[in-house]
XYZ file of C-alpha atoms in Angstrom:
237
model
C 10.484 12.456 -4.093
C 12.055 9.266 -4.206
C 9.923 6.133 -5.483
C 10.368 2.915 -3.827
C 8.978 -0.519 -4.771
C 9.096 -3.400 -2.367
C 8.176 -6.986 -3.384
C 8.035 -10.215 -1.015
C 5.398 -13.000 -1.260
C 5.605 -13.200 2.439
C 2.963 -10.620 3.698
C 4.280 -10.376 7.215
C 7.715 -9.746 6.031
C 6.525 -7.256 3.249
C 4.699 -5.275 6.119
C 7.837 -5.263 8.375
C 10.012 -4.294 5.280
C 7.667 -1.362 4.658
C 7.761 -0.317 8.285
C 11.516 -0.111 8.207
C 11.857 1.742 5.288
C 9.005 4.133 6.327
C 10.493 4.787 9.845
C 13.979 5.147 8.816
C 13.554 7.487 5.696
C 11.061 9.621 7.751
C 13.665 10.078 10.525
C 16.024 11.152 7.747
C 13.416 13.619 6.389
C 13.643 12.000 2.949
C 10.643 12.685 0.770
C 9.609 9.261 -0.672
C 6.570 7.149 -1.626
C 6.518 3.219 -1.353
C 4.543 0.839 -3.345
C 4.310 -2.528 -1.920
C 3.797 -5.775 -3.809
C 3.097 -9.341 -2.346
C 3.487 -10.894 -5.782
C 6.272 -10.577 -8.370
C 3.505 -10.847 -11.137
C 1.826 -7.649 -9.775
C 5.005 -5.885 -9.966
C 5.720 -7.045 -13.485
C 2.223 -5.618 -14.523
C 3.248 -2.213 -13.056
C 6.501 -2.362 -15.039
C 4.514 -3.497 -18.240
C 2.483 -0.165 -17.722
C 5.663 1.850 -17.522
C 5.149 2.649 -13.768
C 8.697 2.623 -12.681
C 10.651 3.342 -9.293
C 13.803 4.780 -8.437
C 14.679 1.913 -5.969
C 13.455 -1.641 -6.007
C 13.825 -3.918 -3.039
C 13.158 -7.452 -4.215
C 12.889 -10.917 -2.382
C 14.865 -13.304 -4.111
C 12.685 -16.519 -3.467
C 9.273 -15.940 -4.856
C 6.905 -18.312 -6.641
C 6.445 -17.867 -10.197
C 8.876 -15.140 -11.189
C 11.501 -14.910 -8.643
C 13.609 -11.702 -7.686
C 16.234 -12.376 -10.330
C 13.640 -12.703 -13.074
C 11.853 -9.316 -11.884
C 15.287 -7.852 -11.943
C 15.772 -8.950 -15.496
C 12.717 -7.016 -16.539
C 13.625 -3.884 -14.463
C 16.853 -3.648 -16.347
C 15.112 -3.810 -19.736
C 12.983 -0.963 -18.735
C 14.670 1.131 -16.277
C 18.428 0.590 -16.412
C 19.238 3.410 -14.035
C 17.059 2.134 -11.154
C 18.490 0.721 -8.141
C 17.924 -2.774 -7.087
C 18.359 -4.202 -3.580
C 17.991 -7.944 -3.186
C 16.669 -9.598 0.084
C 17.429 -13.118 0.833
C 17.920 -15.702 3.410
C 20.688 -17.563 1.410
C 24.108 -15.707 1.122
C 25.085 -18.167 -1.773
C 22.737 -16.290 -4.196
C 24.786 -13.080 -3.770
C 27.023 -13.715 -6.966
C 24.086 -14.160 -9.057
C 22.385 -10.956 -7.968
C 25.485 -8.828 -9.083
C 24.780 -10.160 -12.387
C 21.833 -7.926 -12.425
C 23.978 -4.967 -11.251
C 22.522 -5.051 -7.851
C 23.404 -2.332 -5.562
C 23.305 -4.468 -2.461
C 22.520 -7.969 -1.203
C 20.851 -7.912 2.264
C 20.498 -10.986 4.283
C 17.028 -11.071 6.170
C 18.720 -12.046 9.340
C 20.489 -8.803 9.200
C 17.801 -6.518 7.570
C 17.451 -4.140 10.592
C 21.120 -3.372 10.480
C 21.801 -3.573 6.753
C 18.959 -2.378 4.925
C 18.912 1.347 6.296
C 22.553 1.660 5.075
C 21.641 0.187 1.727
C 18.864 2.830 1.305
C 21.310 5.691 2.140
C 23.786 4.483 -0.298
C 21.222 3.872 -2.923
C 20.142 7.809 -2.326
C 23.508 8.925 -3.096
C 23.430 7.142 -6.442
C 20.332 8.576 -7.328
C 20.425 11.575 -10.113
C 19.631 14.906 -8.529
C 15.843 14.643 -8.963
C 14.900 17.966 -7.302
C 17.267 20.657 -7.517
C 15.279 23.704 -7.237
C 15.982 26.320 -4.738
C 14.966 29.803 -3.766
C 17.463 32.527 -2.504
C 16.476 34.436 0.622
C 18.199 37.782 1.324
C 17.854 39.385 4.755
C 20.174 42.180 5.843
C 23.740 40.917 5.232
C 22.653 37.085 5.260
C 21.884 35.100 2.487
C 20.294 31.562 2.147
C 19.969 29.254 -0.752
C 17.205 26.871 0.327
C 16.080 23.861 -1.742
C 12.488 23.418 -2.352
C 12.536 20.005 -0.815
C 13.789 21.666 2.580
C 10.911 24.011 2.874
C 8.226 22.432 5.341
C 5.906 25.395 5.532
C 5.621 29.126 5.175
C 3.567 31.312 7.402
C 2.853 34.968 7.734
C 3.562 36.377 11.066
C 2.705 40.093 11.270
C 4.713 41.694 8.248
C 7.075 38.986 7.791
C 7.068 35.509 6.546
C 8.463 32.586 8.582
C 10.061 29.873 6.418
C 10.208 26.588 8.348
C 12.923 24.206 6.772
C 14.284 20.886 7.522
C 17.820 21.533 7.595
C 17.920 25.085 8.918
C 16.194 27.153 11.450
C 13.089 29.178 10.583
C 14.038 31.838 8.211
C 12.294 35.242 7.904
C 11.550 37.067 4.666
C 9.976 40.422 3.960
C 7.992 39.466 0.702
C 4.148 38.943 0.851
C 2.944 35.340 1.035
C 1.092 35.161 -2.142
C 4.306 36.809 -3.989
C 6.440 34.038 -2.452
C 4.202 31.297 -3.138
C 3.956 32.444 -6.820
C 7.715 32.738 -6.993
C 8.251 28.847 -5.953
C 5.612 28.059 -8.496
C 5.609 24.355 -7.735
C 2.642 21.997 -7.205
C 3.714 20.450 -4.043
C 2.984 23.766 -2.185
C -0.563 24.203 -1.014
C -2.375 27.070 1.077
C -4.110 25.602 4.100
C -5.304 29.163 5.010
C -4.740 32.587 3.910
C -1.627 32.987 5.998
C 0.030 29.787 5.629
C 1.069 27.057 2.905
C 2.701 23.974 3.235
C 4.821 21.602 1.327
C 2.414 18.587 0.588
C 5.394 16.114 0.817
C 5.715 16.718 4.573
C 2.012 15.929 5.118
C 1.231 12.606 7.098
C -2.185 13.093 8.421
C -5.377 15.299 8.241
C -7.572 15.309 11.138
C -10.352 17.445 12.317
C -9.416 20.965 11.221
C -5.722 20.328 11.303
C -2.958 18.793 9.440
C 0.109 16.857 10.836
C 3.511 17.062 9.141
C 6.265 14.511 9.223
C 8.255 16.940 11.348
C 5.813 16.713 14.178
C 4.085 20.299 13.416
C 0.306 20.502 13.642
C -0.985 23.469 11.688
C -4.754 24.709 11.485
C -6.600 24.242 8.216
C -9.295 26.959 7.467
C -12.706 25.562 7.224
C -12.925 27.370 3.617
C -9.746 25.493 2.548
C -10.474 21.906 4.230
C -12.167 20.226 0.954
C -9.365 21.398 -1.382
C -6.455 20.796 0.971
C -7.911 17.185 1.434
C -8.395 16.534 -2.359
C -4.846 17.735 -3.093
C -3.061 15.807 -0.583
C -4.965 12.700 -1.608
C -3.802 13.123 -5.232
C -0.264 13.813 -4.076
C -0.533 10.675 -2.213
C -2.032 8.711 -5.105
C -5.081 7.814 -3.213
């Protein structure tokens, strides 16, 4: 899960930035969370509480503490975090790089340049999720990162493992055995025959859950309350 903090005192621009980041990274099936701040002071409070992000997208021109001042504090507490500056004034770029900024994106070109900056930033992040599971079936062997597993469903005597980067893969183990093998809090049973990767959840409605991949899966009535509670906790709500 990649944590991204966005700070811009213009609420309309902040909303547009969040929308752009959400749409682009969701389309890339990147697991992420966004923290939005319309005040540099509020972001500084988060930093002082040691709530740090992997990537910071900062407007340069803000009242009170500007983007450069915020970057200075970030560098003290989280030297490995990636900083992307946003501005309407290209002449500020040399100052931005004093704070080891990864990119300097002009707001007039934000639609074109911010997505590229995000992908480039992702490549610089340490491998924050390198767990994987090995699947063997006949003469085929797969190594599947946990972050690629969308859901696991029992179909007859087989498991169907739905992944982001590969086709659905079958496995002969029992569903509880496979769940215990993964042993990771991001996986959650939504009924006796199916568990999902919570990081792909986007909406719980009625008796079903919608995933970011577009799949809609039923939630058993017995599991509904615990599923909602687990997802809200994962979302930080």
